[in-house]
């Protein structure tokens, strides 16, 4: 396993904790969006059965395909009228009811056996963390990572550390620009 960041200092967004160059495994969520094999996150449907959101064949590692799996680990109430899954067949999409806090685990599992898959390195991006001026603010807490990157002129605030979890939250600075039109629609054209 790669070394963890020291608990006494927050991670630097521009300095890697270890050299992962050349070890990254490509996650192809665009292809996986066409193969959602289970859509019942937290039991909120629209599917039945196992309470998870499973993107099938999200990548290949060691010559075997793997799935990207999201499970809620606390109470979850789906928001909006849309289902979880994919936006524009390119972005994973989760809906939470406003003013709700929910915890999720994200993991990789062998597509045939559901056995856990540990990747040496990968990049994962969160989009659309914004605010409705003073009405509401979105935030997420991330743990289990070795490096993160933010754009230099970000509208996000970052607090915490890699050991206890890093909070990334929207700010009122984004308020005038927080509109659906500002959201990306193509991960290859950001």
PDB file of N, CA and C in Angstrom, residues 19-106:
ATOM      1  N   UNK A  19       4.673   8.481  -5.525  1.00  0.00           N
ATOM      2  CA  UNK A  19       4.723   8.529  -6.977  1.00  0.00           C
ATOM      3  C   UNK A  19       3.883   7.402  -7.559  1.00  0.00           C
ATOM      4  N   UNK A  20       2.730   7.747  -8.137  1.00  0.00           N
ATOM      5  CA  UNK A  20       1.841   6.746  -8.726  1.00  0.00           C
ATOM      6  C   UNK A  20       1.899   6.767 -10.248  1.00  0.00           C
ATOM      7  N   UNK A  21       2.800   7.548 -10.784  1.00  0.00           N
ATOM      8  CA  UNK A  21       2.892   7.690 -12.229  1.00  0.00           C
ATOM      9  C   UNK A  21       3.028   6.323 -12.901  1.00  0.00           C
ATOM     10  N   UNK A  22       2.188   6.065 -13.867  1.00  0.00           N
ATOM     11  CA  UNK A  22       2.237   4.822 -14.615  1.00  0.00           C
ATOM     12  C   UNK A  22       1.466   3.689 -13.975  1.00  0.00           C
ATOM     13  N   UNK A  23       0.951   3.879 -12.754  1.00  0.00           N
ATOM     14  CA  UNK A  23       0.200   2.821 -12.077  1.00  0.00           C
ATOM     15  C   UNK A  23      -1.310   3.032 -12.165  1.00  0.00           C
ATOM     16  N   UNK A  24      -1.748   4.172 -12.696  1.00  0.00           N
ATOM     17  CA  UNK A  24      -3.161   4.496 -12.710  1.00  0.00           C
ATOM     18  C   UNK A  24      -3.944   3.512 -13.575  1.00  0.00           C
ATOM     19  N   UNK A  25      -5.089   3.078 -13.056  1.00  0.00           N
ATOM     20  CA  UNK A  25      -6.003   2.223 -13.794  1.00  0.00           C
ATOM     21  C   UNK A  25      -7.114   3.119 -14.318  1.00  0.00           C
ATOM     22  N   UNK A  26      -7.421   3.000 -15.597  1.00  0.00           N
ATOM     23  CA  UNK A  26      -8.442   3.843 -16.229  1.00  0.00           C
ATOM     24  C   UNK A  26      -9.834   3.387 -15.813  1.00  0.00           C
ATOM     25  N   UNK A  27     -10.623   4.311 -15.267  1.00  0.00           N
ATOM     26  CA  UNK A  27     -12.024   4.052 -14.963  1.00  0.00           C
ATOM     27  C   UNK A  27     -12.850   4.599 -16.112  1.00  0.00           C
ATOM     28  N   UNK A  28     -13.634   3.764 -16.742  1.00  0.00           N
ATOM     29  CA  UNK A  28     -14.420   4.184 -17.898  1.00  0.00           C
ATOM     30  C   UNK A  28     -15.889   4.260 -17.504  1.00  0.00           C
ATOM     31  N   UNK A  29     -16.250   5.346 -16.803  1.00  0.00           N
ATOM     32  CA  UNK A  29     -17.623   5.504 -16.355  1.00  0.00           C
ATOM     33  C   UNK A  29     -18.566   5.727 -17.529  1.00  0.00           C
ATOM     34  N   UNK A  30     -18.046   6.286 -18.600  1.00  0.00           N
ATOM     35  CA  UNK A  30     -18.884   6.481 -19.781  1.00  0.00           C
ATOM     36  C   UNK A  30     -19.401   5.136 -20.296  1.00  0.00           C
ATOM     37  N   UNK A  31     -18.535   4.145 -20.388  1.00  0.00           N
ATOM     38  CA  UNK A  31     -18.966   2.809 -20.813  1.00  0.00           C
ATOM     39  C   UNK A  31     -19.809   2.150 -19.720  1.00  0.00           C
ATOM     40  N   UNK A  32     -19.414   2.332 -18.460  1.00  0.00           N
ATOM     41  CA  UNK A  32     -20.146   1.714 -17.357  1.00  0.00           C
ATOM     42  C   UNK A  32     -21.565   2.269 -17.241  1.00  0.00           C
ATOM     43  N   UNK A  33     -21.778   3.499 -17.678  1.00  0.00           N
ATOM     44  CA  UNK A  33     -23.118   4.081 -17.624  1.00  0.00           C
ATOM     45  C   UNK A  33     -24.100   3.303 -18.498  1.00  0.00           C
ATOM     46  N   UNK A  34     -23.598   2.622 -19.486  1.00  0.00           N
ATOM     47  CA  UNK A  34     -24.482   1.823 -20.344  1.00  0.00           C
ATOM     48  C   UNK A  34     -24.724   0.437 -19.751  1.00  0.00           C
ATOM     49  N   UNK A  35     -24.057   0.128 -18.615  1.00  0.00           N
ATOM     50  CA  UNK A  35     -24.163  -1.197 -18.008  1.00  0.00           C
ATOM     51  C   UNK A  35     -24.437  -1.111 -16.509  1.00  0.00           C
ATOM     52  N   UNK A  36     -25.390  -0.308 -16.108  1.00  0.00           N
ATOM     53  CA  UNK A  36     -25.769  -0.265 -14.697  1.00  0.00           C
ATOM     54  C   UNK A  36     -26.513  -1.560 -14.399  1.00  0.00           C
ATOM     55  N   UNK A  37     -25.910  -2.402 -13.573  1.00  0.00           N
ATOM     56  CA  UNK A  37     -26.487  -3.721 -13.334  1.00  0.00           C
ATOM     57  C   UNK A  37     -27.347  -3.776 -12.078  1.00  0.00           C
ATOM     58  N   UNK A  38     -27.238  -2.777 -11.206  1.00  0.00           N
ATOM     59  CA  UNK A  38     -28.094  -2.704 -10.025  1.00  0.00           C
ATOM     60  C   UNK A  38     -28.277  -1.240  -9.661  1.00  0.00           C
ATOM     61  N   UNK A  39     -29.537  -0.815  -9.501  1.00  0.00           N
ATOM     62  CA  UNK A  39     -29.836   0.571  -9.176  1.00  0.00           C
ATOM     63  C   UNK A  39     -30.871   0.596  -8.058  1.00  0.00           C
ATOM     64  N   UNK A  40     -30.406   0.370  -6.841  1.00  0.00           N
ATOM     65  CA  UNK A  40     -31.278   0.373  -5.669  1.00  0.00           C
ATOM     66  C   UNK A  40     -30.517   0.917  -4.462  1.00  0.00           C
ATOM     67  N   UNK A  41     -29.834   2.034  -4.650  1.00  0.00           N
ATOM     68  CA  UNK A  41     -29.019   2.630  -3.599  1.00  0.00           C
ATOM     69  C   UNK A  41     -29.868   2.908  -2.364  1.00  0.00           C
ATOM     70  N   UNK A  42     -29.462   2.355  -1.236  1.00  0.00           N
ATOM     71  CA  UNK A  42     -30.183   2.568   0.016  1.00  0.00           C
ATOM     72  C   UNK A  42     -31.611   2.049   0.011  1.00  0.00           C
ATOM     73  N   UNK A  43     -31.950   1.189  -0.950  1.00  0.00           N
ATOM     74  CA  UNK A  43     -33.308   0.670  -1.059  1.00  0.00           C
ATOM     75  C   UNK A  43     -34.283   1.660  -1.675  1.00  0.00           C
ATOM     76  N   UNK A  44     -33.763   2.752  -2.270  1.00  0.00           N
ATOM     77  CA  UNK A  44     -34.614   3.805  -2.827  1.00  0.00           C
ATOM     78  C   UNK A  44     -35.018   3.550  -4.283  1.00  0.00           C
ATOM     79  N   UNK A  45     -34.609   2.416  -4.840  1.00  0.00           N
ATOM     80  CA  UNK A  45     -34.999   2.067  -6.207  1.00  0.00           C
ATOM     81  C   UNK A  45     -34.328   2.925  -7.245  1.00  0.00           C
ATOM     82  N   UNK A  46     -34.722   2.764  -8.482  1.00  0.00           N
ATOM     83  CA  UNK A  46     -35.960   2.149  -8.947  1.00  0.00           C
ATOM     84  C   UNK A  46     -35.941   0.622  -8.950  1.00  0.00           C
ATOM     85  N   UNK A  47     -34.758   0.014  -8.836  1.00  0.00           N
ATOM     86  CA  UNK A  47     -34.684  -1.441  -8.842  1.00  0.00           C
ATOM     87  C   UNK A  47     -35.005  -2.035  -7.477  1.00  0.00           C
ATOM     88  N   UNK A  48     -34.991  -3.349  -7.412  1.00  0.00           N
ATOM     89  CA  UNK A  48     -35.187  -4.086  -6.172  1.00  0.00           C
ATOM     90  C   UNK A  48     -33.919  -4.875  -5.884  1.00  0.00           C
ATOM     91  N   UNK A  49     -33.907  -5.563  -4.751  1.00  0.00           N
ATOM     92  CA  UNK A  49     -32.776  -6.437  -4.454  1.00  0.00           C
ATOM     93  C   UNK A  49     -31.686  -5.714  -3.692  1.00  0.00           C
ATOM     94  N   UNK A  50     -30.439  -6.087  -3.984  1.00  0.00           N
ATOM     95  CA  UNK A  50     -29.281  -5.556  -3.266  1.00  0.00           C
ATOM     96  C   UNK A  50     -29.309  -4.037  -3.259  1.00  0.00           C
ATOM     97  N   UNK A  51     -29.066  -3.449  -2.086  1.00  0.00           N
ATOM     98  CA  UNK A  51     -29.139  -1.999  -1.929  1.00  0.00           C
ATOM     99  C   UNK A  51     -27.800  -1.369  -2.300  1.00  0.00           C
ATOM    100  N   UNK A  52     -27.617  -1.178  -3.590  1.00  0.00           N
ATOM    101  CA  UNK A  52     -26.384  -0.592  -4.113  1.00  0.00           C
ATOM    102  C   UNK A  52     -26.652  -0.002  -5.481  1.00  0.00           C
ATOM    103  N   UNK A  53     -25.696   0.804  -5.920  1.00  0.00           N
ATOM    104  CA  UNK A  53     -25.658   1.293  -7.295  1.00  0.00           C
ATOM    105  C   UNK A  53     -24.400   0.691  -7.896  1.00  0.00           C
ATOM    106  N   UNK A  54     -24.560  -0.163  -8.895  1.00  0.00           N
ATOM    107  CA  UNK A  54     -23.438  -0.904  -9.467  1.00  0.00           C
ATOM    108  C   UNK A  54     -23.295  -0.550 -10.946  1.00  0.00           C
ATOM    109  N   UNK A  55     -22.132   0.050 -11.255  1.00  0.00           N
ATOM    110  CA  UNK A  55     -21.773   0.358 -12.635  1.00  0.00           C
ATOM    111  C   UNK A  55     -20.942  -0.815 -13.147  1.00  0.00           C
ATOM    112  N   UNK A  56     -21.483  -1.588 -14.067  1.00  0.00           N
ATOM    113  CA  UNK A  56     -20.810  -2.779 -14.573  1.00  0.00           C
ATOM    114  C   UNK A  56     -19.656  -2.458 -15.504  1.00  0.00           C
ATOM    115  N   UNK A  57     -18.626  -3.288 -15.428  1.00  0.00           N
ATOM    116  CA  UNK A  57     -17.466  -3.178 -16.320  1.00  0.00           C
ATOM    117  C   UNK A  57     -16.911  -1.756 -16.391  1.00  0.00           C
ATOM    118  N   UNK A  58     -16.601  -1.193 -15.231  1.00  0.00           N
ATOM    119  CA  UNK A  58     -16.066   0.167 -15.154  1.00  0.00           C
ATOM    120  C   UNK A  58     -14.602   0.241 -15.557  1.00  0.00           C
ATOM    121  N   UNK A  59     -13.961  -0.908 -15.697  1.00  0.00           N
ATOM    122  CA  UNK A  59     -12.554  -0.939 -16.083  1.00  0.00           C
ATOM    123  C   UNK A  59     -12.049  -2.363 -16.090  1.00  0.00           C
ATOM    124  N   UNK A  60     -10.753  -2.503 -16.376  1.00  0.00           N
ATOM    125  CA  UNK A  60     -10.102  -3.808 -16.383  1.00  0.00           C
ATOM    126  C   UNK A  60      -8.802  -3.696 -15.609  1.00  0.00           C
ATOM    127  N   UNK A  61      -8.547  -4.697 -14.765  1.00  0.00           N
ATOM    128  CA  UNK A  61      -7.299  -4.738 -14.015  1.00  0.00           C
ATOM    129  C   UNK A  61      -6.866  -6.200 -13.909  1.00  0.00           C
ATOM    130  N   UNK A  62      -5.611  -6.474 -14.196  1.00  0.00           N
ATOM    131  CA  UNK A  62      -5.111  -7.844 -14.163  1.00  0.00           C
ATOM    132  C   UNK A  62      -5.808  -8.737 -15.173  1.00  0.00           C
ATOM    133  N   UNK A  63      -6.281  -8.129 -16.265  1.00  0.00           N
ATOM    134  CA  UNK A  63      -6.958  -8.886 -17.307  1.00  0.00           C
ATOM    135  C   UNK A  63      -8.410  -9.218 -17.005  1.00  0.00           C
ATOM    136  N   UNK A  64      -8.948  -8.692 -15.888  1.00  0.00           N
ATOM    137  CA  UNK A  64     -10.331  -8.994 -15.513  1.00  0.00           C
ATOM    138  C   UNK A  64     -11.138  -7.710 -15.395  1.00  0.00           C
ATOM    139  N   UNK A  65     -12.394  -7.723 -15.866  1.00  0.00           N
ATOM    140  CA  UNK A  65     -13.253  -6.546 -15.720  1.00  0.00           C
ATOM    141  C   UNK A  65     -13.700  -6.375 -14.263  1.00  0.00           C
ATOM    142  N   UNK A  66     -13.864  -5.120 -13.859  1.00  0.00           N
ATOM    143  CA  UNK A  66     -14.364  -4.846 -12.509  1.00  0.00           C
ATOM    144  C   UNK A  66     -15.502  -3.848 -12.574  1.00  0.00           C
ATOM    145  N   UNK A  67     -16.344  -3.883 -11.544  1.00  0.00           N
ATOM    146  CA  UNK A  67     -17.476  -2.974 -11.398  1.00  0.00           C
ATOM    147  C   UNK A  67     -17.114  -1.882 -10.395  1.00  0.00           C
ATOM    148  N   UNK A  68     -17.761  -0.753 -10.518  1.00  0.00           N
ATOM    149  CA  UNK A  68     -17.675   0.334  -9.555  1.00  0.00           C
ATOM    150  C   UNK A  68     -18.972   0.299  -8.756  1.00  0.00           C
ATOM    151  N   UNK A  69     -18.879   0.155  -7.430  1.00  0.00           N
ATOM    152  CA  UNK A  69     -20.057  -0.081  -6.599  1.00  0.00           C
ATOM    153  C   UNK A  69     -20.160   0.996  -5.522  1.00  0.00           C
ATOM    154  N   UNK A  70     -21.356   1.562  -5.372  1.00  0.00           N
ATOM    155  CA  UNK A  70     -21.633   2.559  -4.336  1.00  0.00           C
ATOM    156  C   UNK A  70     -22.713   1.999  -3.425  1.00  0.00           C
ATOM    157  N   UNK A  71     -22.461   2.070  -2.115  1.00  0.00           N
ATOM    158  CA  UNK A  71     -23.442   1.618  -1.123  1.00  0.00           C
ATOM    159  C   UNK A  71     -23.601   2.706  -0.066  1.00  0.00           C
ATOM    160  N   UNK A  72     -24.818   2.896   0.415  1.00  0.00           N
ATOM    161  CA  UNK A  72     -25.023   3.837   1.520  1.00  0.00           C
ATOM    162  C   UNK A  72     -24.736   3.092   2.815  1.00  0.00           C
ATOM    163  N   UNK A  73     -24.087   3.786   3.745  1.00  0.00           N
ATOM    164  CA  UNK A  73     -23.762   3.186   5.044  1.00  0.00           C
ATOM    165  C   UNK A  73     -24.525   3.873   6.167  1.00  0.00           C
ATOM    166  N   UNK A  74     -25.462   4.728   5.779  1.00  0.00           N
ATOM    167  CA  UNK A  74     -26.326   5.405   6.743  1.00  0.00           C
ATOM    168  C   UNK A  74     -27.668   5.630   6.063  1.00  0.00           C
ATOM    169  N   UNK A  75     -28.577   6.227   6.761  1.00  0.00           N
ATOM    170  CA  UNK A  75     -29.896   6.486   6.206  1.00  0.00           C
ATOM    171  C   UNK A  75     -29.774   7.306   4.917  1.00  0.00           C
ATOM    172  N   UNK A  76     -30.518   6.906   3.902  1.00  0.00           N
ATOM    173  CA  UNK A  76     -30.452   7.583   2.606  1.00  0.00           C
ATOM    174  C   UNK A  76     -31.862   7.822   2.087  1.00  0.00           C
ATOM    175  N   UNK A  77     -32.132   9.064   1.701  1.00  0.00           N
ATOM    176  CA  UNK A  77     -33.397   9.419   1.069  1.00  0.00           C
ATOM    177  C   UNK A  77     -33.056  10.081  -0.254  1.00  0.00           C
ATOM    178  N   UNK A  78     -33.531   9.473  -1.326  1.00  0.00           N
ATOM    179  CA  UNK A  78     -33.244  10.000  -2.670  1.00  0.00           C
ATOM    180  C   UNK A  78     -33.964  11.328  -2.859  1.00  0.00           C
ATOM    181  N   UNK A  79     -33.262  12.285  -3.445  1.00  0.00           N
ATOM    182  CA  UNK A  79     -33.854  13.570  -3.733  1.00  0.00           C
ATOM    183  C   UNK A  79     -34.232  13.698  -5.189  1.00  0.00           C
ATOM    184  N   UNK A  80     -34.868  14.776  -5.502  1.00  0.00           N
ATOM    185  CA  UNK A  80     -35.293  15.089  -6.865  1.00  0.00           C
ATOM    186  C   UNK A  80     -36.220  13.998  -7.395  1.00  0.00           C
ATOM    187  N   UNK A  81     -36.649  14.160  -8.588  1.00  0.00           N
ATOM    188  CA  UNK A  81     -37.550  13.181  -9.185  1.00  0.00           C
ATOM    189  C   UNK A  81     -36.805  12.249 -10.126  1.00  0.00           C
ATOM    190  N   UNK A  82     -35.505  12.443 -10.230  1.00  0.00           N
ATOM    191  CA  UNK A  82     -34.704  11.623 -11.123  1.00  0.00           C
ATOM    192  C   UNK A  82     -34.102  10.448 -10.377  1.00  0.00           C
ATOM    193  N   UNK A  83     -33.762   9.410 -11.130  1.00  0.00           N
ATOM    194  CA  UNK A  83     -33.120   8.246 -10.534  1.00  0.00           C
ATOM    195  C   UNK A  83     -31.620   8.453 -10.479  1.00  0.00           C
ATOM    196  N   UNK A  84     -30.965   7.744  -9.564  1.00  0.00           N
ATOM    197  CA  UNK A  84     -29.512   7.702  -9.541  1.00  0.00           C
ATOM    198  C   UNK A  84     -29.046   6.957 -10.778  1.00  0.00           C
ATOM    199  N   UNK A  85     -27.811   7.138 -11.126  1.00  0.00           N
ATOM    200  CA  UNK A  85     -27.279   6.416 -12.278  1.00  0.00           C
ATOM    201  C   UNK A  85     -26.288   7.251 -13.040  1.00  0.00           C
ATOM    202  N   UNK A  86     -26.718   7.774 -14.187  1.00  0.00           N
ATOM    203  CA  UNK A  86     -25.810   8.527 -15.051  1.00  0.00           C
ATOM    204  C   UNK A  86     -26.481   9.751 -15.631  1.00  0.00           C
ATOM    205  N   UNK A  87     -25.690  10.769 -15.829  1.00  0.00           N
ATOM    206  CA  UNK A  87     -26.115  11.996 -16.484  1.00  0.00           C
ATOM    207  C   UNK A  87     -25.412  12.063 -17.824  1.00  0.00           C
ATOM    208  N   UNK A  88     -26.157  12.233 -18.879  1.00  0.00           N
ATOM    209  CA  UNK A  88     -25.580  12.340 -20.224  1.00  0.00           C
ATOM    210  C   UNK A  88     -24.737  11.114 -20.584  1.00  0.00           C
ATOM    211  N   UNK A  89     -24.995   9.958 -19.952  1.00  0.00           N
ATOM    212  CA  UNK A  89     -24.207   8.738 -20.179  1.00  0.00           C
ATOM    213  C   UNK A  89     -22.712   8.974 -20.047  1.00  0.00           C
ATOM    214  N   UNK A  90     -22.340   9.885 -19.182  1.00  0.00           N
ATOM    215  CA  UNK A  90     -20.915  10.186 -19.027  1.00  0.00           C
ATOM    216  C   UNK A  90     -20.520  10.443 -17.581  1.00  0.00           C
ATOM    217  N   UNK A  91     -21.438  10.867 -16.749  1.00  0.00           N
ATOM    218  CA  UNK A  91     -21.156  11.206 -15.356  1.00  0.00           C
ATOM    219  C   UNK A  91     -22.028  10.357 -14.449  1.00  0.00           C
ATOM    220  N   UNK A  92     -21.430   9.769 -13.406  1.00  0.00           N
ATOM    221  CA  UNK A  92     -22.236   9.122 -12.389  1.00  0.00           C
ATOM    222  C   UNK A  92     -23.049  10.193 -11.673  1.00  0.00           C
ATOM    223  N   UNK A  93     -24.229   9.816 -11.220  1.00  0.00           N
ATOM    224  CA  UNK A  93     -25.123  10.810 -10.637  1.00  0.00           C
ATOM    225  C   UNK A  93     -25.834  10.219  -9.422  1.00  0.00           C
ATOM    226  N   UNK A  94     -25.722  10.924  -8.278  1.00  0.00           N
ATOM    227  CA  UNK A  94     -26.427  10.547  -7.060  1.00  0.00           C
ATOM    228  C   UNK A  94     -27.319  11.705  -6.647  1.00  0.00           C
ATOM    229  N   UNK A  95     -28.524  11.391  -6.222  1.00  0.00           N
ATOM    230  CA  UNK A  95     -29.459  12.424  -5.766  1.00  0.00           C
ATOM    231  C   UNK A  95     -29.740  12.224  -4.287  1.00  0.00           C
ATOM    232  N   UNK A  96     -29.554  13.267  -3.511  1.00  0.00           N
ATOM    233  CA  UNK A  96     -29.880  13.260  -2.095  1.00  0.00           C
ATOM    234  C   UNK A  96     -30.923  14.331  -1.833  1.00  0.00           C
ATOM    235  N   UNK A  97     -31.825  14.048  -0.911  1.00  0.00           N
ATOM    236  CA  UNK A  97     -32.788  15.061  -0.522  1.00  0.00           C
ATOM    237  C   UNK A  97     -32.035  16.202   0.149  1.00  0.00           C
ATOM    238  N   UNK A  98     -32.433  17.409  -0.142  1.00  0.00           N
ATOM    239  CA  UNK A  98     -31.779  18.585   0.439  1.00  0.00           C
ATOM    240  C   UNK A  98     -31.802  18.529   1.965  1.00  0.00           C
ATOM    241  N   UNK A  99     -30.751  19.033   2.572  1.00  0.00           N
ATOM    242  CA  UNK A  99     -30.579  19.080   4.028  1.00  0.00           C
ATOM    243  C   UNK A  99     -30.392  17.696   4.631  1.00  0.00           C
ATOM    244  N   UNK A 100     -29.912  16.754   3.849  1.00  0.00           N
ATOM    245  CA  UNK A 100     -29.671  15.407   4.347  1.00  0.00           C
ATOM    246  C   UNK A 100     -28.184  15.107   4.323  1.00  0.00           C
ATOM    247  N   UNK A 101     -27.707  14.420   5.342  1.00  0.00           N
ATOM    248  CA  UNK A 101     -26.332  13.944   5.372  1.00  0.00           C
ATOM    249  C   UNK A 101     -26.365  12.431   5.248  1.00  0.00           C
ATOM    250  N   UNK A 102     -25.603  11.895   4.328  1.00  0.00           N
ATOM    251  CA  UNK A 102     -25.563  10.455   4.072  1.00  0.00           C
ATOM    252  C   UNK A 102     -24.122  10.030   3.855  1.00  0.00           C
ATOM    253  N   UNK A 103     -23.794   8.833   4.270  1.00  0.00           N
ATOM    254  CA  UNK A 103     -22.452   8.290   4.048  1.00  0.00           C
ATOM    255  C   UNK A 103     -22.526   7.172   3.012  1.00  0.00           C
ATOM    256  N   UNK A 104     -21.498   7.121   2.173  1.00  0.00           N
ATOM    257  CA  UNK A 104     -21.414   6.095   1.139  1.00  0.00           C
ATOM    258  C   UNK A 104     -20.037   5.453   1.174  1.00  0.00           C
ATOM    259  N   UNK A 105     -19.963   4.221   0.717  1.00  0.00           N
ATOM    260  CA  UNK A 105     -18.679   3.616   0.393  1.00  0.00           C
ATOM    261  C   UNK A 105     -18.658   3.419  -1.107  1.00  0.00           C
ATOM    262  N   UNK A 106     -17.501   3.597  -1.665  1.00  0.00           N
ATOM    263  CA  UNK A 106     -17.290   3.369  -3.088  1.00  0.00           C
ATOM    264  C   UNK A 106     -16.192   2.332  -3.198  1.00  0.00           C
TER     265      UNK A 106
END
